[in-house]
Coordinates of C-alpha atoms and ligand atoms in Angstrom, one line a residue:
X121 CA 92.9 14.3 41.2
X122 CA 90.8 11.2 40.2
X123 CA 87.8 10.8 42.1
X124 CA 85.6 8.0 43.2
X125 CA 81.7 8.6 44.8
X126 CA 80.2 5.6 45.6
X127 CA 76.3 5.7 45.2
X128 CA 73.1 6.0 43.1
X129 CA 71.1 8.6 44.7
X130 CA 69.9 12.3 44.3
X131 CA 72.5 12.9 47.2
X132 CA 75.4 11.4 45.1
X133 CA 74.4 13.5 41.6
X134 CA 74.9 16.7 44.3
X135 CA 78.3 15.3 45.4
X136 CA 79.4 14.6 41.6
X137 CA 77.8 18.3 40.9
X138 CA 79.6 20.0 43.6
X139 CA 83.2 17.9 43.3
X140 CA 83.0 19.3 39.3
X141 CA 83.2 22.8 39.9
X142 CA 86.5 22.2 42.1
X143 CA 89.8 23.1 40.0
X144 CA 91.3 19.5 42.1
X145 CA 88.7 17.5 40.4
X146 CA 90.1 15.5 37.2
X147 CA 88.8 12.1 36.5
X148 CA 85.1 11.7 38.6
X149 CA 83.8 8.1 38.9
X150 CA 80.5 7.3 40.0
X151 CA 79.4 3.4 41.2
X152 CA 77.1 3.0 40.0
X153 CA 75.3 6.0 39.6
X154 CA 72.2 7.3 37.9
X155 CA 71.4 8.7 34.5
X156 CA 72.0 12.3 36.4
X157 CA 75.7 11.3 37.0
X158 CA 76.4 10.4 33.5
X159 CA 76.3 13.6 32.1
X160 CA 79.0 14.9 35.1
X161 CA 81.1 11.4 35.7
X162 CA 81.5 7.9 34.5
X163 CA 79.4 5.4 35.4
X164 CA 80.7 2.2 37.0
X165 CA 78.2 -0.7 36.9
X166 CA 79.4 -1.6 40.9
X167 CA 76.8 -1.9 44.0
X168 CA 78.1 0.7 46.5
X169 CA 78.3 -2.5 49.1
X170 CA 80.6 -4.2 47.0
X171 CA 84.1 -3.6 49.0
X172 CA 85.9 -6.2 46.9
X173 CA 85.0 -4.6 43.2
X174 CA 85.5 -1.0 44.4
X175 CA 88.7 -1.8 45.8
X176 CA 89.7 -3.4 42.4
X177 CA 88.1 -0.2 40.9
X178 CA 89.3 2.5 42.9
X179 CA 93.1 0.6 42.6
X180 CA 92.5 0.1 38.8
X181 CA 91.6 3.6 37.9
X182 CA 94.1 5.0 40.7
X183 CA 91.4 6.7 42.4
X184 CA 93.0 9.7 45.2
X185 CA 90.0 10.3 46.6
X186 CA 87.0 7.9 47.2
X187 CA 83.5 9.5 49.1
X188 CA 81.0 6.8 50.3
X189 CA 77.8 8.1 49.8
X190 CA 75.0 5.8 51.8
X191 CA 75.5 3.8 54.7
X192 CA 75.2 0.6 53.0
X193 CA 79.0 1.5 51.9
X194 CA 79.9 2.3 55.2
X195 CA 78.0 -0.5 57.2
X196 CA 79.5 -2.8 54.0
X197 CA 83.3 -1.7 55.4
X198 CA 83.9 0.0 52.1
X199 CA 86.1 2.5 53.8
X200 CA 88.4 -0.4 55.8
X201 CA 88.8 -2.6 52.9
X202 CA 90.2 0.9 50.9
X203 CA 92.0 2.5 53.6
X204 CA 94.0 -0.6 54.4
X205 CA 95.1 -0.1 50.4
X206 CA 96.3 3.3 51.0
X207 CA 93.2 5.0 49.2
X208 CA 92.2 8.2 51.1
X209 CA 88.5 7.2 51.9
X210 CA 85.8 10.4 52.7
X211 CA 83.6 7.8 55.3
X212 CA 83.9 6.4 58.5
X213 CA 85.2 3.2 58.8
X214 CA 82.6 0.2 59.5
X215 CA 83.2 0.4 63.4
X216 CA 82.1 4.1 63.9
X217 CA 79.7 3.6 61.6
X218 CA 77.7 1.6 63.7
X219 CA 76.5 4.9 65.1
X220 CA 74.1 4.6 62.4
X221 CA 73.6 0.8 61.8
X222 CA 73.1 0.3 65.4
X223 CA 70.4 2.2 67.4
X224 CA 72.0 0.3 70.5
X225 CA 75.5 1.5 69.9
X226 CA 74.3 5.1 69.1
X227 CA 72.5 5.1 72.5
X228 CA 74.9 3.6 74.7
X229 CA 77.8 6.1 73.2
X230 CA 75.3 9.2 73.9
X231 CA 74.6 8.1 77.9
X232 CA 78.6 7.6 78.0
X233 CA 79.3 10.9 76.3
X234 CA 76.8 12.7 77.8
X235 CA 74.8 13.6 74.4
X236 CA 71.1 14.7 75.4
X237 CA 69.1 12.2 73.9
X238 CA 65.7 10.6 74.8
X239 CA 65.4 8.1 77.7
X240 CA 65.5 4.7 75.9
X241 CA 65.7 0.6 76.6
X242 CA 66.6 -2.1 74.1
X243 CA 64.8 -5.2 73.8
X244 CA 64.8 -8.6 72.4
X245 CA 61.6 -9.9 74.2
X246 CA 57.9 -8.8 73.1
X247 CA 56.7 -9.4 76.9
X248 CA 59.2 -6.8 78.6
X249 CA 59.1 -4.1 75.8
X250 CA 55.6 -4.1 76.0
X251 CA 55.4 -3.0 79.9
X252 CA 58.1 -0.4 79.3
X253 CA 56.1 1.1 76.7
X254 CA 52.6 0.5 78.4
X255 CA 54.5 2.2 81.6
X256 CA 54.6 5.5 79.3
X257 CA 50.9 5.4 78.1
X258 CA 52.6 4.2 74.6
X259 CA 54.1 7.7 74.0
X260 CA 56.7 5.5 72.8
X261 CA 59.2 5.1 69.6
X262 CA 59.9 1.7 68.9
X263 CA 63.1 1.6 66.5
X264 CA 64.7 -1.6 64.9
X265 CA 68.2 -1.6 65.8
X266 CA 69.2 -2.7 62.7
X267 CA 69.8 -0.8 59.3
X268 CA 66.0 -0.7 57.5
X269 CA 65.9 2.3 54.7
X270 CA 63.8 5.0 56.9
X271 CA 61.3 2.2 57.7
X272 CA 62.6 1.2 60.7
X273 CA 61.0 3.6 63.0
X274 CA 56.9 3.5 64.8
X275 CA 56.2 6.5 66.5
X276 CA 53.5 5.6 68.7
X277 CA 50.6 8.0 70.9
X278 CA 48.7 5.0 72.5
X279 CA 49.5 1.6 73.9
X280 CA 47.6 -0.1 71.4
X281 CA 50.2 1.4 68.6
X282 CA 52.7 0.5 70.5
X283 CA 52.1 -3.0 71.2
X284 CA 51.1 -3.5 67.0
X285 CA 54.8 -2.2 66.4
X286 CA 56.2 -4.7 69.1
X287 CA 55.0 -7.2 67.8
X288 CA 55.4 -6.7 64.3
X289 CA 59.2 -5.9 64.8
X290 CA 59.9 -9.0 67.8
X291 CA 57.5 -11.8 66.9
X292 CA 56.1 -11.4 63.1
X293 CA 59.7 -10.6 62.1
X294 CA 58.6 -7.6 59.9
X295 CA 62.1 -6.2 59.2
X296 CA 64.0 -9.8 60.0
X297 CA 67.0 -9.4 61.6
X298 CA 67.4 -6.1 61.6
X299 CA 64.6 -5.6 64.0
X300 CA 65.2 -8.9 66.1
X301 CA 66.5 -6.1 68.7
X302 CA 64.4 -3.3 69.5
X303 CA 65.0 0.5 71.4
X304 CA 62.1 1.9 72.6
X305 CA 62.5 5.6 73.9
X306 CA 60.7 8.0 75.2
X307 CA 58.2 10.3 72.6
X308 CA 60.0 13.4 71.7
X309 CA 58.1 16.9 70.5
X310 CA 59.0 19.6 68.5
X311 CA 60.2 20.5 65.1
X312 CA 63.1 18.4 64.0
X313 CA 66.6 19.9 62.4
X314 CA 69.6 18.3 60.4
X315 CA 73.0 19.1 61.8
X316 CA 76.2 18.1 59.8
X317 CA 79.8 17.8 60.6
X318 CA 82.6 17.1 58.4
X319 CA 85.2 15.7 60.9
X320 CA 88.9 13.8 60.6
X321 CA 88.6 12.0 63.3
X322 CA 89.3 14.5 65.8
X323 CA 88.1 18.2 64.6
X324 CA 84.6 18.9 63.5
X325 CA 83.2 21.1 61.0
X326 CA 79.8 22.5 61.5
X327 CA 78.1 22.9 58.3
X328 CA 74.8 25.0 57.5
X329 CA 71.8 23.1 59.3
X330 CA 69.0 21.8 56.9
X331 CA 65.4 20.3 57.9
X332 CA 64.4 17.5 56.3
X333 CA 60.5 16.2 55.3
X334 CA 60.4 12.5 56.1
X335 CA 56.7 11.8 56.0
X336 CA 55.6 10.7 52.6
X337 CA 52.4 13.0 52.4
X338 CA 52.2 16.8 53.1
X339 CA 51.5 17.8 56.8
X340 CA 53.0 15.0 58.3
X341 CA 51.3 12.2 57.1
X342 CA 51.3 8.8 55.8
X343 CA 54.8 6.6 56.1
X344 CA 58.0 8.0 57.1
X345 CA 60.7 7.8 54.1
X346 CA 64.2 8.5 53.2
X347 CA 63.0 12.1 52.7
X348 CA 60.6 14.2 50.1
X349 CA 62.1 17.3 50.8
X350 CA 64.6 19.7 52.8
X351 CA 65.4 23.5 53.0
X352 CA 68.5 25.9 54.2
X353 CA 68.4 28.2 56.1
X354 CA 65.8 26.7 57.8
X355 CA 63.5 29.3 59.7
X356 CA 64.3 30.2 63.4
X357 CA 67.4 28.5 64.0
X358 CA 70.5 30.8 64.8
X359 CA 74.1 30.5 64.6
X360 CA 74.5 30.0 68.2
X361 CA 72.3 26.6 68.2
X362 CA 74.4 25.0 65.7
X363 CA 77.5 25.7 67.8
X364 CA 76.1 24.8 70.6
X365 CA 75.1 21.4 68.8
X366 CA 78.6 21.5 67.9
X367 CA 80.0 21.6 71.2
X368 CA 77.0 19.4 72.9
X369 CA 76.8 16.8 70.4
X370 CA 79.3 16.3 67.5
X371 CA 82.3 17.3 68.8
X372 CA 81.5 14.6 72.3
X373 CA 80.4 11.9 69.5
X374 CA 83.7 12.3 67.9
X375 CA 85.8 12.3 70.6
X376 CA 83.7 9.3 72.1
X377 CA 84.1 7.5 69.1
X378 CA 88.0 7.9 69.1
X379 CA 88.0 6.5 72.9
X380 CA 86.9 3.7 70.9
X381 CA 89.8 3.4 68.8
X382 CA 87.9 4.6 65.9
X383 CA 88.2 7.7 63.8
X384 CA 85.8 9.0 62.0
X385 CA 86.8 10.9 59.1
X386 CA 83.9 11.8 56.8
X387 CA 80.4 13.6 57.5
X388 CA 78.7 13.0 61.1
X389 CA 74.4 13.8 60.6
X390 CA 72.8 14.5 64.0
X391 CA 69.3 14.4 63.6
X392 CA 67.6 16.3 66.3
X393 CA 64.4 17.1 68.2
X394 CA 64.3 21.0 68.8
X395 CA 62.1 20.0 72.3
X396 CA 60.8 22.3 75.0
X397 CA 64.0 21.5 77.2
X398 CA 66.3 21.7 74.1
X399 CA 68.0 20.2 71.2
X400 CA 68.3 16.7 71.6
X401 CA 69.5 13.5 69.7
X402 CA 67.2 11.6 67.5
X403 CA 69.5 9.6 65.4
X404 CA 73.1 10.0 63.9
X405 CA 74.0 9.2 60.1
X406 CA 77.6 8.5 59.4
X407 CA 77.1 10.4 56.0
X408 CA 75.5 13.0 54.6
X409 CA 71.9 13.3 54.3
X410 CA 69.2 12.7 51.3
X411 CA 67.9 15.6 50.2
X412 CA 69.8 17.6 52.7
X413 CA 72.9 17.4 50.5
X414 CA 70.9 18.4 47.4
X415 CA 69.8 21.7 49.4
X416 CA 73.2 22.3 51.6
X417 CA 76.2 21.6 48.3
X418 CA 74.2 24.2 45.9
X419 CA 74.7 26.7 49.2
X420 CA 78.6 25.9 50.0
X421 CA 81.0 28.4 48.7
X422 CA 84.3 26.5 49.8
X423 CA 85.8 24.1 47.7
X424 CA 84.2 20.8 48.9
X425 CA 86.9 18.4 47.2
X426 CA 89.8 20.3 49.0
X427 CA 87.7 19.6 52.7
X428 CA 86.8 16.0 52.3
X429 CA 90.8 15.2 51.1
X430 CA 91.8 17.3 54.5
X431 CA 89.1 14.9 56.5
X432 CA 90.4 11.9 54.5
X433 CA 93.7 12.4 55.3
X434 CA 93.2 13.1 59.0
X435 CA 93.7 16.6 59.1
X436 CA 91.5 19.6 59.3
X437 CA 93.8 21.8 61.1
X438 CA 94.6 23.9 58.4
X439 CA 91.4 24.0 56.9
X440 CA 89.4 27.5 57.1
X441 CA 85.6 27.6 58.3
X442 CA 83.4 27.1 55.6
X443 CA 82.2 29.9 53.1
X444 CA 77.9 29.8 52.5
X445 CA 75.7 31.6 50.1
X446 CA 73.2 33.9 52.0
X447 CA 70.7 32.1 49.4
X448 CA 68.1 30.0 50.2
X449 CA 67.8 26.7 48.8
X450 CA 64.9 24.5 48.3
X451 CA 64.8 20.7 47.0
X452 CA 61.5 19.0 46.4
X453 CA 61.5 14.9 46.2
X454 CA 59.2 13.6 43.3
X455 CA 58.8 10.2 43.9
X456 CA 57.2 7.5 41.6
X457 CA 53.4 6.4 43.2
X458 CA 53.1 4.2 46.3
X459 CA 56.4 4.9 47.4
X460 CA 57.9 3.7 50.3
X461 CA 55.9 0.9 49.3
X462 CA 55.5 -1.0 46.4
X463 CA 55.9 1.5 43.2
X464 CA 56.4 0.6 39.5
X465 CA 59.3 2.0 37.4
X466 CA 59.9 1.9 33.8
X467 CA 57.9 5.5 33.1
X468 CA 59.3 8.1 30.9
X469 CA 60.2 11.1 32.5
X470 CA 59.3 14.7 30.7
X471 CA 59.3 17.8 31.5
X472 CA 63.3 18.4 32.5
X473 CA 64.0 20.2 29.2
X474 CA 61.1 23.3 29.9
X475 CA 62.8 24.4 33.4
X476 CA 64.6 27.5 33.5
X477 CA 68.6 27.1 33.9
X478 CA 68.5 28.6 37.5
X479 CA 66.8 25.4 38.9
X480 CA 68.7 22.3 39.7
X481 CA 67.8 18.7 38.9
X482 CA 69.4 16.0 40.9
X483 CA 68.2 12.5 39.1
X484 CA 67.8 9.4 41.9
X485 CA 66.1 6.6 40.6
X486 CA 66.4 7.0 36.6
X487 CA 68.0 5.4 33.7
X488 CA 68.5 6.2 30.0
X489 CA 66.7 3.5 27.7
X490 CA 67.6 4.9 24.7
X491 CA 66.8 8.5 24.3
X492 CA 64.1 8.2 26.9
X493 CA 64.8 8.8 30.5
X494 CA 62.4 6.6 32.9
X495 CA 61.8 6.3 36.6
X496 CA 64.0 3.5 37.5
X497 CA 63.4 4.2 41.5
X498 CA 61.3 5.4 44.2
X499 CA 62.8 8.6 44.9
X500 CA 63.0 9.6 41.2
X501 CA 64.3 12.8 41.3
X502 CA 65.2 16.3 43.1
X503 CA 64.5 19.6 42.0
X504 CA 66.3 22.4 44.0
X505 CA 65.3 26.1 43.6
X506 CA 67.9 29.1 44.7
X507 CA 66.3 32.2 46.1
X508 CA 67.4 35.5 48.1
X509 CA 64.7 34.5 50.5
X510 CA 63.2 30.7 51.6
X511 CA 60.1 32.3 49.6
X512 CA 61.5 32.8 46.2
X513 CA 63.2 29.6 46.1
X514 CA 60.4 27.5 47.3
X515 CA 58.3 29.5 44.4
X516 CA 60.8 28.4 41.8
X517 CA 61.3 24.5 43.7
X518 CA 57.4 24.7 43.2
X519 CA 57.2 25.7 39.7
X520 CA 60.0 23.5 38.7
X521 CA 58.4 19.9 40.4
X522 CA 54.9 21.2 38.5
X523 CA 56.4 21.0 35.5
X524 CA 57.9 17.3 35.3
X525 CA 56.0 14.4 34.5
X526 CA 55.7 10.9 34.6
X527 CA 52.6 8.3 35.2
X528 CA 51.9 8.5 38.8
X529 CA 54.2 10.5 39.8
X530 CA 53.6 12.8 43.5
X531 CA 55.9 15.2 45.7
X532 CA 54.8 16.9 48.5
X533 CA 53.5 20.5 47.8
X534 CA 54.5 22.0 51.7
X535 CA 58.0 21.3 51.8
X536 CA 59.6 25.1 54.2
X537 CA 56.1 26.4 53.6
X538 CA 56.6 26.8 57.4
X539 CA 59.3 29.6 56.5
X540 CA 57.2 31.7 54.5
Ligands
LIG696 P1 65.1 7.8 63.1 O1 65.2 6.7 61.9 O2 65.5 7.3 64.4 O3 65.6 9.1 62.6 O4 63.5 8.1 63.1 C1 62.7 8.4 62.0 C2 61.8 9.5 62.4 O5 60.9 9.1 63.5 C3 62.4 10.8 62.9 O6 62.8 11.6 61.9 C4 61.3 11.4 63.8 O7 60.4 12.0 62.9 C5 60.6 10.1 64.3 N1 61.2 9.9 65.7 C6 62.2 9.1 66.0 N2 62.4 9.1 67.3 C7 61.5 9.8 67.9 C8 61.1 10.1 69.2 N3 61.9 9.7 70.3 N4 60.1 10.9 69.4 C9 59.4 11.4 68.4 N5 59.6 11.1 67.1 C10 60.6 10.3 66.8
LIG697 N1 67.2 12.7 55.1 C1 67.3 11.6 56.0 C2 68.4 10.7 55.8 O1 69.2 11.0 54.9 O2 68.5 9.8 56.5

């Protein structure tokens, strides 16, 4: 079969990495890719939001299969413009994808289908949002409805922070558009958790859950991000909470989404709050997660290529329940200095060629000028470590990250030291 991913990130290397060891996998195409990719795929100089070149692409090169990594794709109607083409797209069409791009639609689908999820208004007026927020002593998260990278998001403990994240969002226009609507929910606590469903529209697959480091600087701190890190098995979550996520929250987003007249083949991410009173909604992704992937593909047994056809296609029914290593895995996030904000690129990257085989590197933001590698990104790269126990692969995740360098780079040094 000739494969398509579409995307540039650590999460995309782990898709190209895992599609390659699958006897279907022939020809593997990755747009645009990263200098990781090009030692598994060919790279294709496309923008993953470019609908009109991948569908020349994916019709050129005959692709079978085509997997849309990040939700630009999606929210760009990558998966429409293919499907209507007759390509079998692994992605949610740009409809049900607005359970990501909008915070709105994602909350007003929840109260209909009954997901738990945190009390929540939206808002496009400064003087109102404020009063709702003061009304909770600012214990308050003030989200941009639109799509804004991980940055999109204030979580407030006083009325002072939330009335600075008001009005940056509603009158300075930090965000533009995207946060010219805002929802402002109630403060959730507890330790968060990354659930995943593979889904054809109508059955869902629970996959291994993974918990995912979105704070840029070790305990917590400093901005939020795409994410510096994430384990699996993460530490005192059972089998009988994912399936109950399964039955509380995917499987009721699903079906709500088809009462829509949408279905949602691809991956569902439910990104929860493990609170006091339970497991409840933070935010849905329509793909999979970055690093989650990086940690969850090196721990799936099952052939992955074989699954995301079956969701593709529209039909799970068939499809056994997924096989996992017992193993632990680990990814650490090294990210170029400054990130989320303003970083510099251009660096050479060293190191890769002293880590022992066992460890995995998935490249993000790098490129090949010349021989050298250099940073070309933010998130610059992943390095997964494998382990009978959280411990051992956090020791070798650890070792590994110590070991690569480039000019300012930094990764948090805590990522599952909860679990050990
Ligand atoms: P989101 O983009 O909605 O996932 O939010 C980004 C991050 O903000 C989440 O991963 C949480 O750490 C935090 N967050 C979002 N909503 C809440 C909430 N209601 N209460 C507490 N923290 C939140
Ligand atoms: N790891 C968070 C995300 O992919 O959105």
């Amino acid at each position: 079969m000739r494969l398509l991913i579409v995307g540039a990130g650590a999460r995309e290397h782990a898709l190209a990495w895992k599609c390659r060891q699958s006897p279907l996998c022939g020809e593997l195409l990755v747009a645009p890719g990263n200098a990781g990719t090009a030692a598994l795929a060919r790279n294709i100089p496309v923008k993953p939001d470019d609908s009109t070149a991948l569908l020349e692409l994916a019709k050129a090169e005959r692709i079978d299969l085509a997997v849309l990594g990040p939700e630009s794709a999606v929210d760009a109607g990558v998966g429409d413009v293919l499907r209507a083409e007759g390509v079998p797209v692994f992605g949610p069409d740009r409809a049900a994808g607005r359970i990501e791009s909008s915070k709105a639609f994602a909350k007003a689908l929840m109260r209909e289908a009954g997901i738990p999820t945190a009390a929540h208004r939206a808002f496009s007026d400064a003087e109102p949002a404020r009063a709702f927020a003061a009304e909770r002593g600012g214990q308050v998260a003030v989200k941009a409805d639109g799509l804004a990278l991980g940055k999109g998001v204030f979580v407030c403990g006083s009325i002072a922070e939330s009335d600075a994240a008001i009005e940056a969002l509603l009158e300075q226009n930090a965000l533009g558009a995207a946060g010219s609507t805002v929802v402002i929910e109630e403060r959730l606590f507890g330790q968060e958790l990354s659930v995943f469903g593979f889904s054809d529209g109508r059955r869902v697959l629970p996959l291994e859950p993974a918990r995912d480091y979105k704070r840029a600087l070790a305990g917590d701190r400093g901005l939020n991000t795409g994410g510096m890190g994430a384990y699996s098995p993460p530490a005192g979550v059972n089998d009988s909470l994912v399936e109950q996520v399964h039955k509380a929250v995917l499987q009721p987003a699903i079906d709500a989404l088809r009462e829509r007249g949408s279905q949602y083949r691809g991956v569902l991410y439910a990104g929860l709050m493990l609170t006091a009173s339970g497991a409840q909604v933070i935010e849905f992704n329509a793909r999979f997660g970055d690093p989650e992937a990086q940690v969850l593909l090196p721990r799936l047994e099952s052939d992955l290529v074989e699954v995301m056809l079956a969701c593709a296609r529209g039909d799970l029914s068939s499809a056994p329940a997924l096989r996992w290593s017992p193993d632990a895995a680990v990814g650490v996030v090294i990210a170029s200095g400054g990130y989320p904000d303003s970083y510099l690129t251009g660096h050479e990257i060293s190191g890769l060629d002293e880590l022992p085989g066992e460890v995995l590197v998935f490249h993000a933001g790098t490129r090949l000028a010349g021989q050298k590698l250099i940073t070309a990104g933010g998130r610059v790269l992943t390095v997964v470590g494998r382990g009978r126990t959280v411990r051992d692969a956090r020791d070798r995740a650890a070792a590994a990250a110590a070991r690569v360098r480039f000019q300012e780079a930094f990764y948090r040094h805590d990522i599952a030291a909860e679990a050990t």
